[in-house]
Amino acid sequence: MRYLIILLCLCSVSLTAQTKIDSLLPVRGFSIAAPQTDQVAQFIDFVEKELVPLHINTLILRVDYNYAYESHPELRNETVLSNADVKQLVAMGQKHHINIIPQINLLGHQSWAEDLENLLKVYPEFDETPHIPMMEKYEWPNEHGLYCKSYCPLHPDVHKVVFALVDELMEAFEATAFHAGLDEVFYIGDDKCLRCGGHDKAELYANEVRKIRDHLALKNQQLWMWGDRLIDGKTTGMGMWEASMNNTHRAIDMIPKDVFICDWHYERPDKTAVLFAMKGFKVATCSWRHPEVSKVQVEDMLKFRAESTPEMRDNFQGNILTIWSGAESFIEGYYSSNDSKQRQMLEMFKGL
């Protein structure tokens, strides 16, 4: 509790106070789907009125195919952000010293419910499991263990396509970091895949992380990713959602230490940030729909930073609130009442 009291004392917006806040929590993040083209002005207004006063300095925007890509226009959504739309977001970030990190889901999350995402819809040859059909009406559990499709990391052409999108998006956002998702990968090294079958799943996963990281490093850009596939779901008891049950967790010792880990836990404030920090990664804990969990995660991160060795302290970077609805619906909910769930979720940053 004393750590929250420290935060509540830092209400001044002076440079000295800002320096103290940055020292306490270097990363104070908000992750949400990028706004639609007709919502950009509303979204910027929300950020400036609500997030800036909370000292949020990191904004992860899930863009995916919501951009007017020139390299692969066939992968665009029906309506997309223009380059001019993105430049408005960039200007807002620069004005308020907010690090904007664009995201495209790579490897996993290539489908959702009954629908393929654009990559596998346009390039079905990239599918890791083409023998597993999409359902007309999605249900979980199902006989094929289908949650989300993955692309085959060993397909010789897949990176030519996805890296072209990454490069174009990074240039548009003038970004120094890219979020590749890489979470909840259930299909990897499938036995029926002519390329991946029989390969070690941890090595396949680590190689994909490394390939993305190395591509970004060519332009001095950093890879951010979710951390669930790097946690042993059996040993920790965290299971298949927040951790790995298909042995990808061993990849934690195979990937470069300059990858930034977003360590999400939504139902309990599990302390796996310590695992990542002790492995040498910089890490931020991530929360979602339970404000009480968010508050504990903030307390934990402050405690870890305060009580760690100088060598470990900077690995504990901060906290990120993740939102899994669209920007428009979140903002509408936020303004629906003074005690809305959306407002409660942002309480984790109150007093900064």
XYZ file of C-alpha atoms in Angstrom:
352
model
C 0.000 0.000 0.000
C 2.868 2.391 0.711
C 3.766 2.240 -2.972
C 0.326 3.504 -3.966
C 0.666 6.290 -1.411
C 3.894 7.301 -3.141
C 2.014 7.457 -6.433
C -0.789 9.544 -4.995
C 1.740 12.107 -3.811
C 2.988 12.660 -7.338
C 0.191 14.839 -8.633
C 2.345 17.758 -9.733
C 2.918 18.123 -13.468
C 6.282 19.806 -12.981
C 9.363 18.456 -14.703
C 10.665 17.201 -11.366
C 7.452 15.314 -10.688
C 7.476 13.869 -14.206
C 11.035 12.664 -13.679
C 9.971 10.952 -10.462
C 7.056 9.274 -12.224
C 9.312 8.034 -15.008
C 11.685 6.675 -12.400
C 8.910 4.849 -10.568
C 7.278 3.349 -13.680
C 9.104 3.937 -16.975
C 6.287 2.303 -18.996
C 2.695 3.359 -18.365
C 0.808 1.833 -21.230
C -2.571 1.530 -22.897
C -3.224 -1.116 -25.565
C -6.293 -0.990 -27.801
C -7.432 -1.551 -31.382
C -6.484 1.336 -33.653
C -9.464 3.582 -34.366
C -11.336 3.390 -37.628
C -10.724 6.207 -40.101
C -13.882 8.070 -39.053
C -12.970 7.775 -35.369
C -9.477 9.268 -35.423
C -10.498 12.720 -34.188
C -12.591 11.215 -31.377
C -9.735 8.933 -30.375
C -7.184 11.757 -30.283
C -9.568 13.828 -28.181
C -9.954 10.905 -25.745
C -6.200 10.423 -25.449
C -5.567 14.102 -24.824
C -8.411 14.558 -22.329
C -8.219 11.261 -20.449
C -4.918 9.437 -20.984
C -2.452 12.324 -20.998
C -3.542 13.531 -17.507
C -2.923 9.961 -16.289
C 0.675 10.238 -17.546
C 0.298 7.349 -19.977
C 3.401 7.382 -22.162
C 3.008 4.199 -24.242
C 0.197 3.458 -26.681
C 0.022 0.035 -28.363
C -2.341 0.170 -31.340
C -3.562 -3.075 -32.885
C -3.606 -2.130 -36.548
C -3.417 -5.493 -38.324
C -5.098 -4.883 -41.713
C -6.694 -1.557 -40.813
C -4.218 0.460 -42.891
C -3.979 1.441 -46.557
C -0.993 -0.751 -47.347
C 0.648 -0.024 -50.679
C 2.961 -3.044 -50.620
C 0.062 -5.505 -50.383
C -3.217 -3.681 -51.009
C -4.947 -7.050 -51.335
C -4.595 -7.432 -47.552
C -6.393 -4.221 -46.619
C -9.694 -4.265 -44.763
C -12.678 -2.771 -46.568
C -12.238 0.552 -44.756
C -8.788 1.476 -43.494
C -6.704 4.205 -41.933
C -5.020 6.402 -44.506
C -1.459 7.628 -44.194
C -2.892 11.046 -43.331
C -4.933 9.471 -40.499
C -1.818 7.830 -39.112
C 0.134 11.094 -39.290
C -2.520 12.700 -37.074
C -1.890 9.973 -34.495
C 1.866 10.410 -34.856
C 1.575 14.172 -34.287
C -0.536 13.567 -31.173
C 2.062 11.138 -29.818
C 4.935 13.505 -30.474
C 3.081 16.412 -28.879
C 2.483 14.507 -25.652
C 5.650 12.375 -25.617
C 3.694 9.157 -26.091
C 5.522 6.214 -27.637
C 3.117 4.745 -30.216
C 3.778 1.067 -30.949
C 1.806 -0.402 -33.884
C 0.847 -4.076 -33.817
C 0.181 -6.759 -36.407
C -0.553 -10.249 -35.109
C 2.201 -12.488 -36.418
C 2.372 -16.292 -36.314
C -0.814 -16.918 -34.299
C -4.245 -15.246 -34.333
C -4.628 -15.657 -38.085
C -8.331 -16.393 -37.589
C -11.034 -15.507 -35.132
C -14.202 -17.505 -34.458
C -15.657 -18.438 -37.877
C -13.500 -16.056 -39.903
C -10.035 -16.220 -41.374
C -7.984 -13.062 -41.064
C -6.842 -11.449 -44.283
C -3.430 -13.103 -44.545
C -4.721 -16.668 -44.740
C -7.800 -15.610 -46.677
C -5.647 -14.183 -49.453
C -2.711 -16.583 -49.085
C -4.183 -19.928 -47.964
C -0.874 -21.618 -48.756
C 0.558 -19.996 -45.603
C -1.834 -21.945 -43.347
C -0.049 -24.204 -40.849
C -3.118 -26.468 -40.638
C -5.023 -26.379 -43.953
C -6.516 -29.767 -43.092
C -8.438 -28.218 -40.183
C -11.602 -26.562 -41.511
C -13.118 -23.344 -40.266
C -16.488 -23.837 -38.581
C -19.728 -22.304 -39.769
C -20.588 -21.620 -36.143
C -17.600 -21.501 -33.831
C -17.682 -23.404 -30.531
C -15.074 -24.130 -27.906
C -14.028 -26.815 -27.214
C -14.145 -28.496 -30.612
C -12.798 -31.724 -32.084
C -9.843 -30.060 -33.808
C -8.749 -27.891 -30.904
C -9.271 -24.891 -33.165
C -8.909 -21.583 -31.361
C -7.039 -19.423 -33.865
C -5.149 -20.450 -36.979
C -1.397 -19.881 -37.353
C 0.726 -19.266 -40.396
C 3.515 -21.725 -41.126
C 6.776 -20.132 -39.921
C 8.780 -22.241 -42.376
C 6.849 -21.311 -45.495
C 9.455 -19.775 -47.823
C 7.274 -16.810 -48.841
C 5.384 -15.807 -45.690
C 7.968 -13.375 -44.345
C 8.299 -11.568 -47.657
C 4.663 -10.605 -47.242
C 4.392 -9.914 -43.512
C 7.688 -8.026 -43.289
C 6.589 -5.757 -46.129
C 3.528 -4.860 -44.034
C 5.627 -4.377 -40.908
C 8.089 -2.085 -42.672
C 5.341 0.005 -44.216
C 3.484 0.369 -40.929
C 6.630 1.257 -38.997
C 7.500 3.929 -41.528
C 4.000 5.395 -41.419
C 3.983 5.542 -37.613
C 7.612 6.714 -37.449
C 7.888 4.066 -34.754
C 10.897 2.688 -32.925
C 9.136 -0.431 -31.590
C 6.745 -2.959 -33.120
C 4.367 -5.330 -31.317
C 4.109 -8.713 -33.060
C 1.505 -10.321 -30.800
C 2.832 -13.918 -30.844
C 0.369 -14.938 -28.124
C -1.872 -17.991 -27.766
C -0.109 -19.959 -30.500
C -1.730 -23.399 -30.269
C -0.925 -24.530 -33.808
C 2.825 -24.801 -34.349
C 4.933 -27.684 -35.634
C 1.799 -29.552 -36.684
C 2.505 -33.195 -37.520
C 0.725 -32.863 -40.876
C 2.650 -29.780 -41.956
C 5.137 -30.835 -44.660
C 7.608 -28.205 -43.450
C 7.104 -28.052 -39.665
C 6.089 -31.604 -38.824
C 8.557 -33.238 -36.439
C 10.350 -30.007 -35.547
C 10.854 -28.991 -31.922
C 8.047 -26.546 -31.114
C 10.216 -24.433 -28.821
C 12.843 -24.076 -31.528
C 10.218 -23.212 -34.144
C 8.738 -20.552 -31.880
C 12.134 -19.135 -30.881
C 13.267 -19.023 -34.493
C 10.173 -17.050 -35.479
C 10.686 -14.575 -32.625
C 14.343 -14.229 -33.566
C 13.541 -13.745 -37.256
C 11.119 -10.909 -36.480
C 13.508 -9.380 -33.955
C 16.439 -9.508 -36.367
C 14.407 -7.931 -39.160
C 13.443 -5.011 -36.904
C 17.004 -4.662 -35.622
C 18.192 -3.839 -39.140
C 16.542 -0.434 -38.608
C 17.290 -0.190 -34.867
C 13.696 -1.049 -34.021
C 12.646 -3.149 -31.023
C 10.336 -6.158 -30.868
C 7.571 -6.211 -28.264
C 5.490 -9.350 -27.713
C 3.082 -11.013 -25.292
C 4.819 -13.391 -22.903
C 2.346 -16.256 -22.434
C 4.037 -18.747 -24.803
C 7.257 -18.425 -22.781
C 5.698 -19.634 -19.517
C 5.453 -23.325 -18.589
C 1.714 -23.896 -18.190
C 2.090 -27.274 -16.494
C 4.672 -26.384 -13.863
C 2.979 -23.104 -12.978
C -0.562 -24.481 -13.183
C -1.498 -21.560 -15.436
C -2.732 -23.819 -18.226
C -3.014 -23.320 -21.972
C -4.248 -19.725 -22.157
C -1.912 -17.679 -19.979
C 0.961 -20.113 -20.524
C 2.129 -22.857 -22.866
C 1.090 -26.490 -22.786
C 2.799 -27.387 -26.079
C 6.413 -26.908 -24.954
C 7.074 -23.502 -26.515
C 8.013 -22.221 -23.040
C 11.577 -23.476 -23.489
C 12.022 -20.753 -26.111
C 12.535 -18.302 -23.229
C 16.183 -19.390 -23.206
C 16.565 -19.190 -26.998
C 15.506 -15.641 -27.868
C 17.466 -12.366 -27.630
C 17.245 -10.489 -24.351
C 16.406 -7.165 -26.015
C 12.877 -8.384 -26.803
C 10.357 -6.522 -24.614
C 7.876 -8.812 -22.846
C 4.253 -7.840 -22.167
C 3.287 -10.238 -19.368
C -0.511 -10.499 -19.279
C -2.537 -11.992 -16.440
C -6.167 -11.015 -16.201
C -7.773 -13.060 -13.425
C -4.910 -13.116 -10.885
C -1.880 -10.870 -10.419
C 0.589 -13.706 -11.052
C 4.230 -12.770 -10.454
C 5.762 -14.097 -13.663
C 7.306 -10.695 -14.356
C 10.008 -11.863 -11.947
C 10.716 -14.849 -14.214
C 11.224 -12.622 -17.248
C 13.282 -10.078 -15.351
C 15.554 -12.762 -13.927
C 16.039 -14.141 -17.439
C 17.297 -10.711 -18.473
C 14.232 -9.321 -20.272
C 12.586 -5.972 -19.768
C 8.964 -6.627 -18.855
C 5.673 -4.871 -18.169
C 2.724 -6.511 -16.465
C -0.598 -6.297 -18.321
C -4.146 -6.256 -16.980
C -7.624 -6.118 -18.464
C -11.070 -6.226 -16.924
C -10.487 -6.503 -13.160
C -9.442 -3.180 -11.585
C -8.448 -4.922 -8.367
C -5.960 -7.078 -10.280
C -4.596 -3.990 -12.025
C -3.951 -2.240 -8.730
C -2.046 -5.194 -7.333
C 0.039 -5.391 -10.500
C 1.015 -1.725 -10.133
C 1.904 -2.285 -6.474
C 3.934 -5.347 -7.435
C 5.893 -3.534 -10.100
C 6.705 -0.669 -7.776
C 7.758 -3.151 -5.100
C 9.932 -5.123 -7.525
C 11.679 -1.937 -8.669
C 12.142 -0.662 -5.128
C 13.496 -3.902 -3.697
C 15.609 -5.285 -6.560
C 19.328 -5.042 -7.129
C 20.506 -2.216 -9.402
C 21.148 -4.857 -12.071
C 17.550 -6.109 -11.928
C 15.631 -2.929 -11.204
C 15.401 -1.623 -14.749
C 14.052 -4.925 -16.074
C 10.787 -4.174 -14.255
C 9.472 -1.523 -16.624
C 5.865 -0.851 -15.684
C 2.252 -1.664 -16.446
C -0.042 -1.767 -19.477
C -3.836 -1.783 -19.525
C -5.064 -3.933 -22.422
C -8.452 -3.307 -24.014
C -9.986 -6.009 -26.205
C -12.840 -4.037 -27.685
C -12.770 -1.459 -30.434
C -11.700 2.079 -29.638
C -15.146 3.522 -30.317
C -17.019 1.131 -28.012
C -14.467 1.604 -25.226
C -14.745 5.375 -25.402
C -18.542 5.219 -25.446
C -18.472 2.998 -22.364
C -15.978 5.279 -20.652
C -18.271 8.276 -20.974
C -21.478 6.366 -20.203
C -21.196 7.034 -16.458
C -18.759 8.263 -13.837
C -18.330 4.738 -12.469
C -18.259 2.790 -15.726
C -16.161 -0.343 -15.988
C -13.913 1.443 -18.466
C -13.197 4.233 -15.982
C -12.558 1.713 -13.233
C -9.969 -0.080 -15.370
C -8.006 3.148 -15.781
C -7.913 3.592 -11.990
C -4.571 1.768 -12.037
C -2.990 4.994 -13.291
C -4.789 7.373 -10.939
C -2.489 9.664 -9.023
C 0.497 9.346 -11.331
